[in-house]
PDB file of C-alpha atoms in Angstrom:
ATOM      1  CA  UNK X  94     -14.673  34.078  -1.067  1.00  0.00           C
ATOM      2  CA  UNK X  95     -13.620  36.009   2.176  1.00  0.00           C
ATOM      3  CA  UNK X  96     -10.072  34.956   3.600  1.00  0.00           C
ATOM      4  CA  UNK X  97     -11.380  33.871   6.923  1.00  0.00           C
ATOM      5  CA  UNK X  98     -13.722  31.244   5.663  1.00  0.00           C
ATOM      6  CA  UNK X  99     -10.637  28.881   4.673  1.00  0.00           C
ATOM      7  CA  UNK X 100     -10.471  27.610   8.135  1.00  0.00           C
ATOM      8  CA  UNK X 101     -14.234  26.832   7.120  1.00  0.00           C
ATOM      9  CA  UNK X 102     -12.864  24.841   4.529  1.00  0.00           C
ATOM     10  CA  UNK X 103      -9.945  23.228   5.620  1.00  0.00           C
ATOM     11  CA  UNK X 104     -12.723  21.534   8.660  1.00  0.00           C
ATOM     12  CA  UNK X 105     -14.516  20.817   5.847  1.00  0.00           C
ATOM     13  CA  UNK X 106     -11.692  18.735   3.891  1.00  0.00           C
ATOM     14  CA  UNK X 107     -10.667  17.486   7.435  1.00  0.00           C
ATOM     15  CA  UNK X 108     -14.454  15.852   8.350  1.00  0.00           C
ATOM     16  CA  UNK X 109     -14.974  14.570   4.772  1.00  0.00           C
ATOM     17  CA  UNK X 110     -11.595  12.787   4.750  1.00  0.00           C
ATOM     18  CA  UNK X 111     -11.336  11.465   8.069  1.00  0.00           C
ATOM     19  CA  UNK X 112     -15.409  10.439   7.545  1.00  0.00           C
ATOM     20  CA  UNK X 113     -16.102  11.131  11.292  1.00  0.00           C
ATOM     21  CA  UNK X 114     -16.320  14.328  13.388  1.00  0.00           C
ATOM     22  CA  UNK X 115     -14.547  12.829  16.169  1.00  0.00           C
ATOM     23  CA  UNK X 116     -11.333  12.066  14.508  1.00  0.00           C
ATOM     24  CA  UNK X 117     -11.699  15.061  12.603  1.00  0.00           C
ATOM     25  CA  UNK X 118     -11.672  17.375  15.609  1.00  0.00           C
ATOM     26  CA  UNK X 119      -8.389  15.482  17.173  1.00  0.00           C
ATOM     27  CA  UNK X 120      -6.498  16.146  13.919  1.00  0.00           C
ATOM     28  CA  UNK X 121      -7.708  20.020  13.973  1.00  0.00           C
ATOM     29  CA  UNK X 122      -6.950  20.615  17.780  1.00  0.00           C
ATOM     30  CA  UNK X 123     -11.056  21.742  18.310  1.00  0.00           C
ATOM     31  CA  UNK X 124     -13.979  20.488  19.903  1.00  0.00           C
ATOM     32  CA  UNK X 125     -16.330  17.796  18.612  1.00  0.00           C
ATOM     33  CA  UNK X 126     -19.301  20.161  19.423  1.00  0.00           C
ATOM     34  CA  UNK X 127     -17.222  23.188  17.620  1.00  0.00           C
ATOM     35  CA  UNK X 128     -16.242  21.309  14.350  1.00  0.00           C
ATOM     36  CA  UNK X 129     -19.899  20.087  13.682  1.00  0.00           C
ATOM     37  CA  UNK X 130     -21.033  24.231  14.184  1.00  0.00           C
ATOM     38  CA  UNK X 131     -18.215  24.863  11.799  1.00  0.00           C
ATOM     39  CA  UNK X 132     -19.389  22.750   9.245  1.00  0.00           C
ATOM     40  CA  UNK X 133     -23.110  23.591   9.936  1.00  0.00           C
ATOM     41  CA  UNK X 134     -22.410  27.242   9.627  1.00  0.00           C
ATOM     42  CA  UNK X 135     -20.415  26.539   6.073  1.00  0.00           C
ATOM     43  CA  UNK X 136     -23.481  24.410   4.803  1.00  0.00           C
ATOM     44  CA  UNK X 137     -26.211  27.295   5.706  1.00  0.00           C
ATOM     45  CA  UNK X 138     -23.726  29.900   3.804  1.00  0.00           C
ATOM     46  CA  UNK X 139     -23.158  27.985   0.505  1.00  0.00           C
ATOM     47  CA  UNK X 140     -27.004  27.310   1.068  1.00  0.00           C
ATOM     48  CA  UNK X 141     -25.693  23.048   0.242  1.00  0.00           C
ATOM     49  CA  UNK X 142     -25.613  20.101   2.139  1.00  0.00           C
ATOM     50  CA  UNK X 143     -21.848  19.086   1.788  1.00  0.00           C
ATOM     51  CA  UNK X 144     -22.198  16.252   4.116  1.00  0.00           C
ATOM     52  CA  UNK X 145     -24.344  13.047   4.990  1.00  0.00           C
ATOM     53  CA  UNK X 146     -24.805  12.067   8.708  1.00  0.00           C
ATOM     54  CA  UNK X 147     -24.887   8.755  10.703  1.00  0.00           C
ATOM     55  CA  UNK X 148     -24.962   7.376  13.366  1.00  0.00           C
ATOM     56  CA  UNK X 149     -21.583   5.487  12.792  1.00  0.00           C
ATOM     57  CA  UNK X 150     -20.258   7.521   9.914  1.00  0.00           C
ATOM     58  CA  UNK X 151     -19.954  11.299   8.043  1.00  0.00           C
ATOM     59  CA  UNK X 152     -19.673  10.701   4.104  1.00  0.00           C
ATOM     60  CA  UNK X 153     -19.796  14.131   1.560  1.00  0.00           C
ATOM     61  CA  UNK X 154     -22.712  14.705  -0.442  1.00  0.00           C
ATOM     62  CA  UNK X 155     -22.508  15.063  -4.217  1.00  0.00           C
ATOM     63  CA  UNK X 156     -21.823  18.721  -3.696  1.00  0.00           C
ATOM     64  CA  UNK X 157     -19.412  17.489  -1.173  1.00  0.00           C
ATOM     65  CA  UNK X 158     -17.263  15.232  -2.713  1.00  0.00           C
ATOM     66  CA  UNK X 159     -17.401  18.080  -5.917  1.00  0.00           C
ATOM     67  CA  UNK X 160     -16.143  20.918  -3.523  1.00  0.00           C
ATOM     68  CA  UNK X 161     -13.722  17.944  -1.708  1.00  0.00           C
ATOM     69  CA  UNK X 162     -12.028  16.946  -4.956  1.00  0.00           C
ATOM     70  CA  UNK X 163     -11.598  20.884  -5.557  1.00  0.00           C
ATOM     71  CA  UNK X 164     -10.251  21.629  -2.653  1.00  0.00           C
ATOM     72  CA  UNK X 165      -8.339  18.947  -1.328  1.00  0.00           C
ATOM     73  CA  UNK X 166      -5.725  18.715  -4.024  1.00  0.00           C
ATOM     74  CA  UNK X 167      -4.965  22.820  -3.762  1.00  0.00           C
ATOM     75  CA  UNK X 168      -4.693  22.963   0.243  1.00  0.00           C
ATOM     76  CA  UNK X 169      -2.356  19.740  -0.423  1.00  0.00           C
ATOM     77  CA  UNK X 170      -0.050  21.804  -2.613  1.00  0.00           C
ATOM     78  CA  UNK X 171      -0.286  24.811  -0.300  1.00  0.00           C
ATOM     79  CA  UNK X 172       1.034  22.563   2.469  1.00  0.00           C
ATOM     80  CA  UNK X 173       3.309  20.781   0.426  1.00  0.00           C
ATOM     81  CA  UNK X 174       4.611  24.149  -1.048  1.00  0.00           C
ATOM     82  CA  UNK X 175       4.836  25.943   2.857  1.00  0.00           C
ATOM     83  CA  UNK X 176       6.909  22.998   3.534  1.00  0.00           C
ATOM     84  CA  UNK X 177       9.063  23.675   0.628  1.00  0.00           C
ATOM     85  CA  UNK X 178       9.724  27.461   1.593  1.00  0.00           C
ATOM     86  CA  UNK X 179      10.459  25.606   5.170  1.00  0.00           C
ATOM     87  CA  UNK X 180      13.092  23.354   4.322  1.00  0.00           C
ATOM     88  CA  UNK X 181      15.191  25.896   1.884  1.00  0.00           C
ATOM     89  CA  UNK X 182      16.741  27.186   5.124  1.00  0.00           C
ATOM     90  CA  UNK X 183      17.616  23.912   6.657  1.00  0.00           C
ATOM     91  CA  UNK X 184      16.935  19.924   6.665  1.00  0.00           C
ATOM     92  CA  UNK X 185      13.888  18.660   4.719  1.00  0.00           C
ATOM     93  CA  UNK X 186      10.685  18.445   6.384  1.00  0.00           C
ATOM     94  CA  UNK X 187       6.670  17.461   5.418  1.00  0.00           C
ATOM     95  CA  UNK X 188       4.379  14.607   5.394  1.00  0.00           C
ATOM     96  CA  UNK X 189       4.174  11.652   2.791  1.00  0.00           C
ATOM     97  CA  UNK X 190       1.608   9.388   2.238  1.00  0.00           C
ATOM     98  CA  UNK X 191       2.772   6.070   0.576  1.00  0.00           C
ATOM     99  CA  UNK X 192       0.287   2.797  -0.064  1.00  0.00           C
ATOM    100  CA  UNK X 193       2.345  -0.613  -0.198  1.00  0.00           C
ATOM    101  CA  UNK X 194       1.577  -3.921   0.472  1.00  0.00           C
ATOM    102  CA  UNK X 195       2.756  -5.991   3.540  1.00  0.00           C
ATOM    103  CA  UNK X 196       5.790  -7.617   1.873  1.00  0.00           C
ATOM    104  CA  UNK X 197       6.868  -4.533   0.303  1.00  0.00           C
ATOM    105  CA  UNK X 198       6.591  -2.160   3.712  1.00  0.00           C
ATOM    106  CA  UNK X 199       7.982  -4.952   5.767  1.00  0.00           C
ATOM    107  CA  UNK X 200      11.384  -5.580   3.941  1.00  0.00           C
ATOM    108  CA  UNK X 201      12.305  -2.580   2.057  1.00  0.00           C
ATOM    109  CA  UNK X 202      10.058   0.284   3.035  1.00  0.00           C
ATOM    110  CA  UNK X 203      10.370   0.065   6.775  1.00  0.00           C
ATOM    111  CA  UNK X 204      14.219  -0.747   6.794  1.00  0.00           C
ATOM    112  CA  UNK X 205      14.815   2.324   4.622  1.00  0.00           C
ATOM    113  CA  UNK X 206      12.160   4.184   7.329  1.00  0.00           C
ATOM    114  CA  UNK X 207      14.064   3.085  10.062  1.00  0.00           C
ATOM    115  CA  UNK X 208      17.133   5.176   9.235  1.00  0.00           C
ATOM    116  CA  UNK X 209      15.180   7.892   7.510  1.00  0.00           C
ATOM    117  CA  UNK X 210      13.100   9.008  10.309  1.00  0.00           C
ATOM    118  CA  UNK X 211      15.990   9.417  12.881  1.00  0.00           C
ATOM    119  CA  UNK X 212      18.251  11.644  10.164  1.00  0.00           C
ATOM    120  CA  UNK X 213      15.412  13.477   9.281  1.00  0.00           C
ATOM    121  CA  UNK X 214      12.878  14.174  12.566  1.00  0.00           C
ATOM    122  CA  UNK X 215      10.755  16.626  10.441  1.00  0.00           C
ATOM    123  CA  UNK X 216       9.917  14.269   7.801  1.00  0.00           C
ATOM    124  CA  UNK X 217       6.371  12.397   8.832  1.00  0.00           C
ATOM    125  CA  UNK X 218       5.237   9.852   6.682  1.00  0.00           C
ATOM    126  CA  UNK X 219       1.833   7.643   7.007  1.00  0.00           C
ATOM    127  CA  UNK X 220       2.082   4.444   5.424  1.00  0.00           C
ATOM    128  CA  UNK X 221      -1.499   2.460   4.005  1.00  0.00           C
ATOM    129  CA  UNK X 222      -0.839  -1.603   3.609  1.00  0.00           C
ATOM    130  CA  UNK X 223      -3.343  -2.534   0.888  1.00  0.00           C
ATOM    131  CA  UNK X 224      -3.174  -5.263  -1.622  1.00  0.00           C
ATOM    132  CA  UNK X 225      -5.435  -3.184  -4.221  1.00  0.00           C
ATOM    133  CA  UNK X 226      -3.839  -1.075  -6.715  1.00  0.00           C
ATOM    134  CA  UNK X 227      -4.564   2.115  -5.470  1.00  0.00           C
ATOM    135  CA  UNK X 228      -5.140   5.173  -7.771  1.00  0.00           C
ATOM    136  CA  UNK X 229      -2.330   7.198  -5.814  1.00  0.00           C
ATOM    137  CA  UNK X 230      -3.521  10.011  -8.067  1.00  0.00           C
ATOM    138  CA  UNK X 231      -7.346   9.997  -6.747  1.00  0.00           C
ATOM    139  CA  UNK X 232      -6.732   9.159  -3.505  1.00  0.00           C
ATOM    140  CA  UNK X 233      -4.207  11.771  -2.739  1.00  0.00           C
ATOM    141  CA  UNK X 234      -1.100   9.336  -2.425  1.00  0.00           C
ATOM    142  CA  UNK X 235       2.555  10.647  -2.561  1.00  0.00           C
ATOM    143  CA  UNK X 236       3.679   7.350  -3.934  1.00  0.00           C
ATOM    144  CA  UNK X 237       3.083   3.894  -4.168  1.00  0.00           C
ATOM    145  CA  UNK X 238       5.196   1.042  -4.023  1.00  0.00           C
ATOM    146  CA  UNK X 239       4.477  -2.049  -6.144  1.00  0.00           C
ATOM    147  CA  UNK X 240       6.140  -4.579  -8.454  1.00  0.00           C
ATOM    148  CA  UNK X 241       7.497  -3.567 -11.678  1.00  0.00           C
ATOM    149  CA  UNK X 242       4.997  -4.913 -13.269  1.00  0.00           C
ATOM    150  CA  UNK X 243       2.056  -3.519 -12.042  1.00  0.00           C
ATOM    151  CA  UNK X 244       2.889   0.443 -12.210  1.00  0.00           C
ATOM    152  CA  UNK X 245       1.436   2.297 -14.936  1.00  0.00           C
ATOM    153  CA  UNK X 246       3.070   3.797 -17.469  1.00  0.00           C
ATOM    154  CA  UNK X 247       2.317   7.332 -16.694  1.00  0.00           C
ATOM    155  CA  UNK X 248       3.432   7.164 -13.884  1.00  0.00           C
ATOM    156  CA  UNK X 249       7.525   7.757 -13.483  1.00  0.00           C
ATOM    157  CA  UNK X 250       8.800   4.141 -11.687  1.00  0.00           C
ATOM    158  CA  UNK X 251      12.209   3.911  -9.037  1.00  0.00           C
ATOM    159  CA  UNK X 252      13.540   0.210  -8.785  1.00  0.00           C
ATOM    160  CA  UNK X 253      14.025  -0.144  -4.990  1.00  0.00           C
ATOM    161  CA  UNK X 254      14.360  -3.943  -4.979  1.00  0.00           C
ATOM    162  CA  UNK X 255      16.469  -6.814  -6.698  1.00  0.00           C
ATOM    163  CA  UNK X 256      13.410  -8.922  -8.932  1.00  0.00           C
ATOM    164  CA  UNK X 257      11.293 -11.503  -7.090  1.00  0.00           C
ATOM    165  CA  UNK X 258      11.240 -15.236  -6.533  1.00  0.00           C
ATOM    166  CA  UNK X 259       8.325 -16.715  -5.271  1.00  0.00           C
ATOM    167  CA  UNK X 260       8.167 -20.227  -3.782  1.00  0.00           C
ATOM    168  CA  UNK X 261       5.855 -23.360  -3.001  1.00  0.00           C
ATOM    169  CA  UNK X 262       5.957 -24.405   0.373  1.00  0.00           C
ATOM    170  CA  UNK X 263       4.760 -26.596   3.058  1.00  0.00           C
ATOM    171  CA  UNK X 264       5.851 -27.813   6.458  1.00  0.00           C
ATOM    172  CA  UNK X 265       7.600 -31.422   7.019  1.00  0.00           C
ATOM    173  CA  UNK X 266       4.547 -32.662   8.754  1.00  0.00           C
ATOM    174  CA  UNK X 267       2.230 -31.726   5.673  1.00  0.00           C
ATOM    175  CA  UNK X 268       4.343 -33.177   3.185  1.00  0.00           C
ATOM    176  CA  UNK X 269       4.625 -36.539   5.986  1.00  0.00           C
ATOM    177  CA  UNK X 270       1.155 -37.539   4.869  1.00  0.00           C
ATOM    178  CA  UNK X 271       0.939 -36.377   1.413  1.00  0.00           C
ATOM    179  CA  UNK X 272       3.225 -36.876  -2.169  1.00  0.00           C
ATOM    180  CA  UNK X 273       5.258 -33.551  -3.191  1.00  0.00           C
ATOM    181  CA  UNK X 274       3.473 -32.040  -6.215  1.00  0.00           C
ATOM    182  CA  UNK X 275       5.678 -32.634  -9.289  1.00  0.00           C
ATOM    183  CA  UNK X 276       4.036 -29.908 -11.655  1.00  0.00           C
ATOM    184  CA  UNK X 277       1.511 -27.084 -10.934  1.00  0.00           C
ATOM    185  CA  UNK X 278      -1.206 -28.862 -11.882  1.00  0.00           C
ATOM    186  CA  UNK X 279      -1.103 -31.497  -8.640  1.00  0.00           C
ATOM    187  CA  UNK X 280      -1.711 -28.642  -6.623  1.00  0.00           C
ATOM    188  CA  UNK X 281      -5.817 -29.207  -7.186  1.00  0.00           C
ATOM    189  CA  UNK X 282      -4.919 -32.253  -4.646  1.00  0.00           C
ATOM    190  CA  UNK X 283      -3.492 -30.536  -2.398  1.00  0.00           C
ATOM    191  CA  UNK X 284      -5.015 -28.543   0.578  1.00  0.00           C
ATOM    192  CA  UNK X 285      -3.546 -24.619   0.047  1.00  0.00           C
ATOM    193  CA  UNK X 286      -3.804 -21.483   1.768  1.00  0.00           C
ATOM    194  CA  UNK X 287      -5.437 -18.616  -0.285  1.00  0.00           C
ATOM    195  CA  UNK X 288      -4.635 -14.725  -0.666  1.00  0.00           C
ATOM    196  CA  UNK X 289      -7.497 -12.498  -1.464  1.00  0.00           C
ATOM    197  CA  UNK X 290      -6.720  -9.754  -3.830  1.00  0.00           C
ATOM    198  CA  UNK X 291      -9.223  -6.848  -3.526  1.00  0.00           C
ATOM    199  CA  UNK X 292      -8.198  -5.530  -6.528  1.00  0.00           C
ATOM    200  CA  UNK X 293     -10.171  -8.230  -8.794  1.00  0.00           C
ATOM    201  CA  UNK X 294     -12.208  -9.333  -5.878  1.00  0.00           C
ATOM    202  CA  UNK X 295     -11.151 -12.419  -5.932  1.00  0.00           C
ATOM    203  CA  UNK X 296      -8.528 -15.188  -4.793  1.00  0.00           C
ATOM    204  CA  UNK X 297      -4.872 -14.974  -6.343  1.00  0.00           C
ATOM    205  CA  UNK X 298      -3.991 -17.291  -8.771  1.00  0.00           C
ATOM    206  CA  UNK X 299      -0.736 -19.001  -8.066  1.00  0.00           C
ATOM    207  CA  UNK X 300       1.355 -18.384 -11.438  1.00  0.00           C
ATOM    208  CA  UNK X 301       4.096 -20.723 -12.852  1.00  0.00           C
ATOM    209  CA  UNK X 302       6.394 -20.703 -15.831  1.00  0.00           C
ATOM    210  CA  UNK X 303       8.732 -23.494 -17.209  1.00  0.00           C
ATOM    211  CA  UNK X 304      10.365 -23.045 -20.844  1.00  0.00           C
ATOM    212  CA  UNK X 305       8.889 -20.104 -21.673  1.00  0.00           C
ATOM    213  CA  UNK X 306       5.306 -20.881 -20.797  1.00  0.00           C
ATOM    214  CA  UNK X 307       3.203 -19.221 -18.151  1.00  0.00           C
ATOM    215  CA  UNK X 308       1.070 -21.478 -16.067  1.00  0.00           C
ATOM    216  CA  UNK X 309      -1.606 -20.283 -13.815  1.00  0.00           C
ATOM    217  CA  UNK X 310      -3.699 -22.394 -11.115  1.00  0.00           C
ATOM    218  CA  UNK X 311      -6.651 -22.025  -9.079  1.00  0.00           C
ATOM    219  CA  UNK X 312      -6.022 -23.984  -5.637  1.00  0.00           C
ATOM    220  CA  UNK X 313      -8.349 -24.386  -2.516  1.00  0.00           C
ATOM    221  CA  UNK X 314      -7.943 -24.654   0.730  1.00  0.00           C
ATOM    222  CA  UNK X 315      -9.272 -24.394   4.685  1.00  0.00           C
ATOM    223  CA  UNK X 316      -7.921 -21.540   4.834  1.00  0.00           C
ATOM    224  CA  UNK X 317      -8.057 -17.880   2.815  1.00  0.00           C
ATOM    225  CA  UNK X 318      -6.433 -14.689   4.357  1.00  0.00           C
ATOM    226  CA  UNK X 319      -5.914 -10.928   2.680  1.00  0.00           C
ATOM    227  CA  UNK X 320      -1.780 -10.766   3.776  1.00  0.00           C
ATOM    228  CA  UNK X 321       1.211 -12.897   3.630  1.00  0.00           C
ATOM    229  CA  UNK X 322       2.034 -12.828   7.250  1.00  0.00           C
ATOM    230  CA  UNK X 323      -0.553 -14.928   8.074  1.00  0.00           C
ATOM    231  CA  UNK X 324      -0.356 -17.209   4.645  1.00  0.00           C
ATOM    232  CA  UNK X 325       3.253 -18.166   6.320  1.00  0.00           C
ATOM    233  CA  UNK X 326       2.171 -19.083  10.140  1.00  0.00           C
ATOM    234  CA  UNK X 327      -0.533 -21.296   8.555  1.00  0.00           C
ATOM    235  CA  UNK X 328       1.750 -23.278   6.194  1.00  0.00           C
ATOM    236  CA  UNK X 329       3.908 -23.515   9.557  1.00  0.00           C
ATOM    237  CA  UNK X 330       1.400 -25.036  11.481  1.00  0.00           C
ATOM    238  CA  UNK X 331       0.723 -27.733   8.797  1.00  0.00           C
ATOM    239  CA  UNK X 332      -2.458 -26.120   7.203  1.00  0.00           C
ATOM    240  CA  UNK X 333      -1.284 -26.652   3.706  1.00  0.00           C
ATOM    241  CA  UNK X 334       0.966 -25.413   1.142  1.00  0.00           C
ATOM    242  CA  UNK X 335       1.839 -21.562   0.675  1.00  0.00           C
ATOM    243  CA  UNK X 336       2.757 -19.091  -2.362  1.00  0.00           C
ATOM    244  CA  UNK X 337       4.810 -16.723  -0.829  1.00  0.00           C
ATOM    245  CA  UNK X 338       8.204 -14.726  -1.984  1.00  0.00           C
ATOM    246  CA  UNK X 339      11.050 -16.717  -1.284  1.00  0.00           C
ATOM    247  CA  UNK X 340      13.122 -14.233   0.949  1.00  0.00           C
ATOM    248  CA  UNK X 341      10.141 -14.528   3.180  1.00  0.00           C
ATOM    249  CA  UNK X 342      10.477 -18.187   3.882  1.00  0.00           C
ATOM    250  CA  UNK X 343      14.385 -18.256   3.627  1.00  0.00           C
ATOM    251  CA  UNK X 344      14.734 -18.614   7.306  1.00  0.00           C
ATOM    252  CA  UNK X 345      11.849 -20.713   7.661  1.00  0.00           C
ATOM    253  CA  UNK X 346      13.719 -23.445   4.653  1.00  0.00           C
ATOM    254  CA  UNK X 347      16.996 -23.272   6.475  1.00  0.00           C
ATOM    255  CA  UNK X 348      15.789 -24.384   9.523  1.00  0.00           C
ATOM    256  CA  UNK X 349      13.665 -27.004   8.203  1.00  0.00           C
ATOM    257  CA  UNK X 350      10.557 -25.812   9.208  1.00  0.00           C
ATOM    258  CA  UNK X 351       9.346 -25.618   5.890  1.00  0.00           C
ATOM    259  CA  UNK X 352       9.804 -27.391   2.964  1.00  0.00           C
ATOM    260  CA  UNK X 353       9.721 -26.168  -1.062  1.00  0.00           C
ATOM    261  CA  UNK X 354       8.434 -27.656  -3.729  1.00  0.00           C
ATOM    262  CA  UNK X 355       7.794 -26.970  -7.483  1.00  0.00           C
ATOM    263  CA  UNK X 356      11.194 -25.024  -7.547  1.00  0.00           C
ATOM    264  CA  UNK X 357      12.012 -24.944 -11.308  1.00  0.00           C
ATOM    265  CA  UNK X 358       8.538 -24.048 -11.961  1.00  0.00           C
ATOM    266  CA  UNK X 359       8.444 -20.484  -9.413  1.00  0.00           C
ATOM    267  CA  UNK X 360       8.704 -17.536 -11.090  1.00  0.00           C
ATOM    268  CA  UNK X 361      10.524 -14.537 -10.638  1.00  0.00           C
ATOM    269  CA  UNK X 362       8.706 -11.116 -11.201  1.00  0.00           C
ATOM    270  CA  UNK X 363      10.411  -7.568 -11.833  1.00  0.00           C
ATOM    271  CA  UNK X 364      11.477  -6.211  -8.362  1.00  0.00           C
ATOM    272  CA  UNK X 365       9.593  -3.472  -6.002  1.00  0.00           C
ATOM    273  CA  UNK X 366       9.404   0.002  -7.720  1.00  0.00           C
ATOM    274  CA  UNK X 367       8.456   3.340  -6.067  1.00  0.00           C
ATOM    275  CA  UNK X 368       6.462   5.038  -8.471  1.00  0.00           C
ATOM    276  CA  UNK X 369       4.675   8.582  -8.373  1.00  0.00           C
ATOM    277  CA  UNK X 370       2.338  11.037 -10.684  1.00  0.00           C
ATOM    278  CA  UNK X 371       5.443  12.371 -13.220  1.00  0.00           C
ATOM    279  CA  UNK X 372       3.676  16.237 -12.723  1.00  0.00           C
ATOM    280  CA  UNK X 373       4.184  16.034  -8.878  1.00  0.00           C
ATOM    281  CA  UNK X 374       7.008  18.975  -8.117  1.00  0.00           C
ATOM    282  CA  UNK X 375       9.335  16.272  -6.213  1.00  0.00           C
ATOM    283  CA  UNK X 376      10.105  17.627  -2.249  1.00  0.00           C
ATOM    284  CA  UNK X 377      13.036  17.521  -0.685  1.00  0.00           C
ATOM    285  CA  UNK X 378      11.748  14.679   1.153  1.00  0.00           C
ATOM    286  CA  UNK X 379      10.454  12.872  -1.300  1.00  0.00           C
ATOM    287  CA  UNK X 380      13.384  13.220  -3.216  1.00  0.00           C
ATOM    288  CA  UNK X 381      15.699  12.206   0.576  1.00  0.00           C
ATOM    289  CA  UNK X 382      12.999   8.958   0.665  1.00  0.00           C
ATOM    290  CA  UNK X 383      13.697   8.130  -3.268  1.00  0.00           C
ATOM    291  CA  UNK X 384      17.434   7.905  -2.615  1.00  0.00           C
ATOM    292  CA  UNK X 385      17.006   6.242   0.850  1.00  0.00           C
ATOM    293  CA  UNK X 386      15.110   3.480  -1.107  1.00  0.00           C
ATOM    294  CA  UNK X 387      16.784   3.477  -4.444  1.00  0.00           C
ATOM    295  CA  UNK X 388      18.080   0.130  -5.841  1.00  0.00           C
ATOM    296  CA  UNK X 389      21.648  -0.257  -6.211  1.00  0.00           C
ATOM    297  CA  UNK X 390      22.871  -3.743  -7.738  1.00  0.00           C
ATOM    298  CA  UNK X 391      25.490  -5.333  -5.694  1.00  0.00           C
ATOM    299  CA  UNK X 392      28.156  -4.613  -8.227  1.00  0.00           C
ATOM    300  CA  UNK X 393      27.461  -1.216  -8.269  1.00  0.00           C
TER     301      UNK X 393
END
């Protein structure tokens, strides 16, 4: 294919990822009215519709999403590999794309960010909270950053958190009108506040374990929200009892604003790992964000 059709296809990549024109066209620098003759002009030389159009949204055709999934992952490396050549003659630079969820990014990713970002002003990274387990892989992650448990085993795994606790807790003026559960299973009297996982399209268990067994209950509740931010202002209004990791509520417990319950039944699940694909070439900053996360034990 000629050379100069590859800005063709780059505004191709660029429309079917975004999945609008508009936003499409503010990444490239170009008009809205431009972009969509771009694309137009692409689709009547490959003789193929590459995308569908809406009135709200821009999704790839079959042939679309074939020619995305080819080209996406090459122009990624080409970028990825410019940057490279870049940042041999001076401080690492390029973009990274990590999916977390809201714990995670709030108390280890961002505080490791925070410092990064200054040291390192050509390093851009774009950060996607999500609760699902994302297929970093398919859609075109750097990394990921879940619990120890939950990374696959193809993938290679970075501890960059000590394991974690989870706790039971409700506010003084729940518990004021209501008996403290004594084992998991008085929770189905209780009113609780829900997380919804996307990954199994459902509500999250809340899991236990005492002596070696594993306990798991289903609870209900007013109230049901998709992040832990909101779990936690709930239980502090009085809404019902929360699931939450422990250094979450710390400050909360110290205060007395909330109070625990079922503590020698909470678990404690292997800590936060960074994980990516083990064929990605590492870049210098990925491998500057790897050792700005990395775990190191107290001792150490």
């Amino acid at each position: 294919m000629p050379r100069e059709n590859f800005n063709d296809l780059m505004a191709f990549v660029m429309v079917a990822r975004e999945g609008s024109f508009t936003r499409a066209a503010a990444q490239l620098g170009v008009s809205q009215s431009a972009l969509s003759h771009t694309i137009r002009a692409l689709e009547a030389r490959l003789e193929l519709r590459l995308l569908t159009r809406t009135t709200r949204s821009v999704s790839p055709t079959d042939a679309g999403e074939r020619l995305l999934q080819t080209l996406a992952p090459r122009f990624a490396e080409i970028e990825n590999e410019l940057a490279e050549l870049k940042s041999l003659s001076g401080e690492p630079v390029g973009s990274l794309r990590l999916t977390t969820a809201e714990h995670a990014a709030a108390t280890v990713l961002w505080p490791a960010l925070e410092k990064l970002l200054v040291q390192y002003p050509g390093i851009k990274v774009e950060v996607t909270i999500d609760y699902g387990l994302a297929d970093i892989v398919a859609q075109r992650y750097d990394a990921g950053i879940r619990l120890g448990g939950q990374v696959a085993k193809d993938m290679i795994a970075v501890r960059i958190a000590p394991d974690l606790r989870m706790s039971v807790v409700g506010s003084p003026g729940y518990f004021a009108a209501r008996p403290r559960p004594l084992t998991p299973q008085d929770l189905v009297e209780h009113t609780c506040i829900n997380l919804r996982l996307p990954t199994h399209g459902g509500l999250m268990a809340w899991e236990f374990e005492q002596h070696g067994r594993e306990h798991k209950v289903r609870v209900d509740g007013q109230l049901t929200f998709n992040n832990s931010t909101q779990m936690l202002k709930a239980a502090l209004a009085g809404f019902g009892l929360a699931y939450l990791p422990s250094d979450m509520v710390s400050e909360a417990l110290a205060e007395q604003r909330l109070e625990a319950v079922l503590e020698d039944w909470c678990p404690t699940f292997p800590g936060y790992h960074l994980y990516y694909p083990s064929r990605r070439q590492s870049s210098k900053a990925m491998a500057v964000l790897i050792e700005a996360l990395r775990y190191r034990h107290p001792q150490d």
